[in-house]
């Protein structure tokens, strides 16, 4: 099993920054998780991937076009924590942000809406950006 717990969501004004964190635990995490990601679900819309990172030594990252240059995904392998640094936030970044993990590599398709389904999900943390 893998447990994911997000934190760091808040209400900010446009142009501001936030750093989200996702603490991962569980007896399967170190051996089975090959990909971690941040998803966003805006009110009334589908959940979409905004950033992914591979769990291997290369830690390849991919970003949705809407967040490229503003968001940075990273992982701390010692503490098993995933982060999402969000800068220059815009009102359209508003939504519930979810941390997710799966037992297959990310590839480049996840941020385009493809790829294998994720196996584990957190409960989400709310980000609200006002104009």
JSON list of C-alpha atoms in Angstrom, two decimals:
[
{"chain": "A", "resi": 1, "resn": "UNK", "atom": "CA", "xyz": [0.00, 0.00, 0.00]},
{"chain": "A", "resi": 2, "resn": "UNK", "atom": "CA", "xyz": [0.98, 3.66, -0.53]},
{"chain": "A", "resi": 3, "resn": "UNK", "atom": "CA", "xyz": [-0.41, 6.63, 1.36]},
{"chain": "A", "resi": 4, "resn": "UNK", "atom": "CA", "xyz": [-0.17, 10.14, -0.09]},
{"chain": "A", "resi": 5, "resn": "UNK", "atom": "CA", "xyz": [-0.95, 13.27, 1.89]},
{"chain": "A", "resi": 6, "resn": "UNK", "atom": "CA", "xyz": [-0.89, 16.74, 0.34]},
{"chain": "A", "resi": 7, "resn": "UNK", "atom": "CA", "xyz": [-0.36, 20.06, 2.08]},
{"chain": "A", "resi": 8, "resn": "UNK", "atom": "CA", "xyz": [0.43, 23.66, 1.26]},
{"chain": "A", "resi": 9, "resn": "UNK", "atom": "CA", "xyz": [-2.74, 24.79, -0.46]},
{"chain": "A", "resi": 10, "resn": "UNK", "atom": "CA", "xyz": [-3.89, 28.34, 0.28]},
{"chain": "A", "resi": 11, "resn": "UNK", "atom": "CA", "xyz": [-5.57, 31.44, -1.11]},
{"chain": "A", "resi": 12, "resn": "UNK", "atom": "CA", "xyz": [-3.24, 33.87, -2.86]},
{"chain": "A", "resi": 13, "resn": "UNK", "atom": "CA", "xyz": [-3.44, 36.81, -5.22]},
{"chain": "A", "resi": 14, "resn": "UNK", "atom": "CA", "xyz": [-2.46, 36.57, -8.87]},
{"chain": "A", "resi": 15, "resn": "UNK", "atom": "CA", "xyz": [1.29, 36.76, -9.31]},
{"chain": "A", "resi": 16, "resn": "UNK", "atom": "CA", "xyz": [1.94, 35.08, -5.99]},
{"chain": "A", "resi": 17, "resn": "UNK", "atom": "CA", "xyz": [3.65, 31.79, -5.21]},
{"chain": "A", "resi": 18, "resn": "UNK", "atom": "CA", "xyz": [2.84, 28.60, -3.34]},
{"chain": "A", "resi": 19, "resn": "UNK", "atom": "CA", "xyz": [4.71, 25.39, -2.62]},
{"chain": "A", "resi": 20, "resn": "UNK", "atom": "CA", "xyz": [2.71, 22.22, -2.37]},
{"chain": "A", "resi": 21, "resn": "UNK", "atom": "CA", "xyz": [4.03, 19.12, -0.68]},
{"chain": "A", "resi": 22, "resn": "UNK", "atom": "CA", "xyz": [2.99, 15.49, -0.81]},
{"chain": "A", "resi": 23, "resn": "UNK", "atom": "CA", "xyz": [4.25, 13.13, 1.88]},
{"chain": "A", "resi": 24, "resn": "UNK", "atom": "CA", "xyz": [4.42, 9.52, 0.70]},
{"chain": "A", "resi": 25, "resn": "UNK", "atom": "CA", "xyz": [4.51, 6.48, 2.92]},
{"chain": "A", "resi": 26, "resn": "UNK", "atom": "CA", "xyz": [3.75, 2.79, 2.75]},
{"chain": "A", "resi": 27, "resn": "UNK", "atom": "CA", "xyz": [5.42, -0.54, 2.40]},
{"chain": "A", "resi": 28, "resn": "UNK", "atom": "CA", "xyz": [5.22, -0.47, -1.41]},
{"chain": "A", "resi": 29, "resn": "UNK", "atom": "CA", "xyz": [6.47, 3.02, -2.07]},
{"chain": "A", "resi": 30, "resn": "UNK", "atom": "CA", "xyz": [10.22, 2.55, -2.42]},
{"chain": "A", "resi": 31, "resn": "UNK", "atom": "CA", "xyz": [9.96, -0.58, -4.54]},
{"chain": "A", "resi": 32, "resn": "UNK", "atom": "CA", "xyz": [6.93, -0.09, -6.72]},
{"chain": "A", "resi": 33, "resn": "UNK", "atom": "CA", "xyz": [6.41, 3.59, -7.50]},
{"chain": "A", "resi": 34, "resn": "UNK", "atom": "CA", "xyz": [7.99, 4.69, -10.77]},
{"chain": "A", "resi": 35, "resn": "UNK", "atom": "CA", "xyz": [6.07, 7.88, -11.47]},
{"chain": "A", "resi": 36, "resn": "UNK", "atom": "CA", "xyz": [4.61, 10.67, -9.38]},
{"chain": "A", "resi": 37, "resn": "UNK", "atom": "CA", "xyz": [2.48, 13.54, -10.54]},
{"chain": "A", "resi": 38, "resn": "UNK", "atom": "CA", "xyz": [0.44, 16.56, -9.59]},
{"chain": "A", "resi": 39, "resn": "UNK", "atom": "CA", "xyz": [-3.07, 16.86, -10.96]},
{"chain": "A", "resi": 40, "resn": "UNK", "atom": "CA", "xyz": [-5.41, 19.82, -10.83]},
{"chain": "A", "resi": 41, "resn": "UNK", "atom": "CA", "xyz": [-9.19, 19.80, -10.85]},
{"chain": "A", "resi": 42, "resn": "UNK", "atom": "CA", "xyz": [-10.85, 23.14, -11.42]},
{"chain": "A", "resi": 43, "resn": "UNK", "atom": "CA", "xyz": [-14.49, 23.62, -10.40]},
{"chain": "A", "resi": 44, "resn": "UNK", "atom": "CA", "xyz": [-16.75, 21.89, -12.90]},
{"chain": "A", "resi": 45, "resn": "UNK", "atom": "CA", "xyz": [-13.87, 20.50, -14.93]},
{"chain": "A", "resi": 46, "resn": "UNK", "atom": "CA", "xyz": [-12.03, 17.21, -15.28]},
{"chain": "A", "resi": 47, "resn": "UNK", "atom": "CA", "xyz": [-8.90, 16.45, -13.34]},
{"chain": "A", "resi": 48, "resn": "UNK", "atom": "CA", "xyz": [-5.80, 17.06, -15.47]},
{"chain": "A", "resi": 49, "resn": "UNK", "atom": "CA", "xyz": [-2.11, 16.42, -14.95]},
{"chain": "A", "resi": 50, "resn": "UNK", "atom": "CA", "xyz": [0.03, 19.53, -14.57]},
{"chain": "A", "resi": 51, "resn": "UNK", "atom": "CA", "xyz": [3.44, 17.95, -13.85]},
{"chain": "A", "resi": 52, "resn": "UNK", "atom": "CA", "xyz": [5.07, 14.54, -13.63]},
{"chain": "A", "resi": 53, "resn": "UNK", "atom": "CA", "xyz": [8.41, 13.20, -12.45]},
{"chain": "A", "resi": 54, "resn": "UNK", "atom": "CA", "xyz": [9.99, 9.79, -12.95]},
{"chain": "A", "resi": 55, "resn": "UNK", "atom": "CA", "xyz": [11.01, 7.87, -9.85]},
{"chain": "A", "resi": 56, "resn": "UNK", "atom": "CA", "xyz": [14.34, 6.67, -11.25]},
{"chain": "A", "resi": 57, "resn": "UNK", "atom": "CA", "xyz": [17.76, 8.28, -10.96]},
{"chain": "A", "resi": 58, "resn": "UNK", "atom": "CA", "xyz": [17.10, 10.52, -13.99]},
{"chain": "A", "resi": 59, "resn": "UNK", "atom": "CA", "xyz": [13.98, 12.14, -12.50]},
{"chain": "A", "resi": 60, "resn": "UNK", "atom": "CA", "xyz": [12.70, 13.27, -15.88]},
{"chain": "A", "resi": 61, "resn": "UNK", "atom": "CA", "xyz": [9.97, 15.87, -15.64]},
{"chain": "A", "resi": 62, "resn": "UNK", "atom": "CA", "xyz": [7.12, 16.86, -17.89]},
{"chain": "A", "resi": 63, "resn": "UNK", "atom": "CA", "xyz": [4.73, 19.80, -17.63]},
{"chain": "A", "resi": 64, "resn": "UNK", "atom": "CA", "xyz": [1.41, 20.79, -19.08]},
{"chain": "A", "resi": 65, "resn": "UNK", "atom": "CA", "xyz": [1.76, 23.69, -21.48]},
{"chain": "A", "resi": 66, "resn": "UNK", "atom": "CA", "xyz": [-0.34, 25.89, -19.20]},
{"chain": "A", "resi": 67, "resn": "UNK", "atom": "CA", "xyz": [2.21, 25.74, -16.37]},
{"chain": "A", "resi": 68, "resn": "UNK", "atom": "CA", "xyz": [5.55, 25.50, -18.21]},
{"chain": "A", "resi": 69, "resn": "UNK", "atom": "CA", "xyz": [8.03, 28.05, -16.94]},
{"chain": "A", "resi": 70, "resn": "UNK", "atom": "CA", "xyz": [5.96, 28.76, -13.81]},
{"chain": "A", "resi": 71, "resn": "UNK", "atom": "CA", "xyz": [5.68, 25.42, -11.98]},
{"chain": "A", "resi": 72, "resn": "UNK", "atom": "CA", "xyz": [8.50, 23.12, -10.90]},
{"chain": "A", "resi": 73, "resn": "UNK", "atom": "CA", "xyz": [8.01, 19.55, -9.69]},
{"chain": "A", "resi": 74, "resn": "UNK", "atom": "CA", "xyz": [10.67, 17.95, -7.51]},
{"chain": "A", "resi": 75, "resn": "UNK", "atom": "CA", "xyz": [11.08, 15.03, -5.16]},
{"chain": "A", "resi": 76, "resn": "UNK", "atom": "CA", "xyz": [13.10, 14.41, -2.03]},
{"chain": "A", "resi": 77, "resn": "UNK", "atom": "CA", "xyz": [14.00, 10.73, -2.01]},
{"chain": "A", "resi": 78, "resn": "UNK", "atom": "CA", "xyz": [15.24, 10.85, 1.57]},
{"chain": "A", "resi": 79, "resn": "UNK", "atom": "CA", "xyz": [12.00, 12.09, 3.04]},
{"chain": "A", "resi": 80, "resn": "UNK", "atom": "CA", "xyz": [9.78, 10.60, 0.28]},
{"chain": "A", "resi": 81, "resn": "UNK", "atom": "CA", "xyz": [8.20, 13.97, -0.33]},
{"chain": "A", "resi": 82, "resn": "UNK", "atom": "CA", "xyz": [6.98, 15.36, -3.62]},
{"chain": "A", "resi": 83, "resn": "UNK", "atom": "CA", "xyz": [6.85, 19.13, -4.14]},
{"chain": "A", "resi": 84, "resn": "UNK", "atom": "CA", "xyz": [5.27, 21.51, -6.58]},
{"chain": "A", "resi": 85, "resn": "UNK", "atom": "CA", "xyz": [6.66, 25.04, -6.60]},
{"chain": "A", "resi": 86, "resn": "UNK", "atom": "CA", "xyz": [4.12, 27.33, -8.23]},
{"chain": "A", "resi": 87, "resn": "UNK", "atom": "CA", "xyz": [5.16, 30.84, -9.23]},
{"chain": "A", "resi": 88, "resn": "UNK", "atom": "CA", "xyz": [3.37, 33.64, -11.02]},
{"chain": "A", "resi": 89, "resn": "UNK", "atom": "CA", "xyz": [0.04, 32.10, -10.14]},
{"chain": "A", "resi": 90, "resn": "UNK", "atom": "CA", "xyz": [-2.99, 32.96, -12.25]},
{"chain": "A", "resi": 91, "resn": "UNK", "atom": "CA", "xyz": [-6.72, 32.74, -11.47]},
{"chain": "A", "resi": 92, "resn": "UNK", "atom": "CA", "xyz": [-6.96, 29.82, -13.88]},
{"chain": "A", "resi": 93, "resn": "UNK", "atom": "CA", "xyz": [-4.61, 27.86, -11.61]},
{"chain": "A", "resi": 94, "resn": "UNK", "atom": "CA", "xyz": [-7.41, 27.69, -9.05]},
{"chain": "A", "resi": 95, "resn": "UNK", "atom": "CA", "xyz": [-8.48, 24.17, -8.17]},
{"chain": "A", "resi": 96, "resn": "UNK", "atom": "CA", "xyz": [-7.95, 21.15, -6.00]},
{"chain": "A", "resi": 97, "resn": "UNK", "atom": "CA", "xyz": [-4.45, 19.78, -6.41]},
{"chain": "A", "resi": 98, "resn": "UNK", "atom": "CA", "xyz": [-3.90, 16.06, -6.07]},
{"chain": "A", "resi": 99, "resn": "UNK", "atom": "CA", "xyz": [-0.73, 14.05, -5.68]},
{"chain": "A", "resi": 100, "resn": "UNK", "atom": "CA", "xyz": [-0.69, 10.70, -7.49]},
{"chain": "A", "resi": 101, "resn": "UNK", "atom": "CA", "xyz": [1.66, 7.76, -7.94]},
{"chain": "A", "resi": 102, "resn": "UNK", "atom": "CA", "xyz": [1.80, 4.74, -10.20]},
{"chain": "A", "resi": 103, "resn": "UNK", "atom": "CA", "xyz": [3.92, 1.68, -10.80]},
{"chain": "A", "resi": 104, "resn": "UNK", "atom": "CA", "xyz": [4.86, 2.55, -14.38]},
{"chain": "A", "resi": 105, "resn": "UNK", "atom": "CA", "xyz": [7.09, 5.23, -15.82]},
{"chain": "A", "resi": 106, "resn": "UNK", "atom": "CA", "xyz": [5.50, 8.58, -16.52]},
{"chain": "A", "resi": 107, "resn": "UNK", "atom": "CA", "xyz": [6.49, 9.10, -20.12]},
{"chain": "A", "resi": 108, "resn": "UNK", "atom": "CA", "xyz": [5.46, 12.29, -21.85]},
{"chain": "A", "resi": 109, "resn": "UNK", "atom": "CA", "xyz": [1.82, 11.34, -22.39]},
{"chain": "A", "resi": 110, "resn": "UNK", "atom": "CA", "xyz": [0.47, 11.91, -18.89]},
{"chain": "A", "resi": 111, "resn": "UNK", "atom": "CA", "xyz": [0.46, 15.70, -19.19]},
{"chain": "A", "resi": 112, "resn": "UNK", "atom": "CA", "xyz": [-1.33, 15.32, -22.51]},
{"chain": "A", "resi": 113, "resn": "UNK", "atom": "CA", "xyz": [-4.10, 13.26, -20.99]},
{"chain": "A", "resi": 114, "resn": "UNK", "atom": "CA", "xyz": [-2.75, 9.81, -21.78]},
{"chain": "A", "resi": 115, "resn": "UNK", "atom": "CA", "xyz": [-0.75, 7.05, -20.11]},
{"chain": "A", "resi": 116, "resn": "UNK", "atom": "CA", "xyz": [-1.69, 4.27, -17.74]},
{"chain": "A", "resi": 117, "resn": "UNK", "atom": "CA", "xyz": [-4.01, 5.12, -14.86]},
{"chain": "A", "resi": 118, "resn": "UNK", "atom": "CA", "xyz": [-2.47, 6.11, -11.54]},
{"chain": "A", "resi": 119, "resn": "UNK", "atom": "CA", "xyz": [-2.64, 3.61, -8.72]},
{"chain": "A", "resi": 120, "resn": "UNK", "atom": "CA", "xyz": [-2.59, 5.87, -5.68]},
{"chain": "A", "resi": 121, "resn": "UNK", "atom": "CA", "xyz": [-4.13, 9.26, -4.94]},
{"chain": "A", "resi": 122, "resn": "UNK", "atom": "CA", "xyz": [-4.07, 11.76, -2.13]},
{"chain": "A", "resi": 123, "resn": "UNK", "atom": "CA", "xyz": [-7.09, 13.61, -0.79]},
{"chain": "A", "resi": 124, "resn": "UNK", "atom": "CA", "xyz": [-6.11, 16.92, -2.36]},
{"chain": "A", "resi": 125, "resn": "UNK", "atom": "CA", "xyz": [-5.24, 20.43, -1.23]},
{"chain": "A", "resi": 126, "resn": "UNK", "atom": "CA", "xyz": [-7.11, 23.54, -2.37]},
{"chain": "A", "resi": 127, "resn": "UNK", "atom": "CA", "xyz": [-5.43, 26.38, -4.22]},
{"chain": "A", "resi": 128, "resn": "UNK", "atom": "CA", "xyz": [-7.38, 29.57, -4.85]},
{"chain": "A", "resi": 129, "resn": "UNK", "atom": "CA", "xyz": [-5.91, 32.42, -6.88]},
{"chain": "A", "resi": 130, "resn": "UNK", "atom": "CA", "xyz": [-7.75, 35.72, -6.92]},
{"chain": "A", "resi": 131, "resn": "UNK", "atom": "CA", "xyz": [-7.30, 38.45, -9.50]}
]
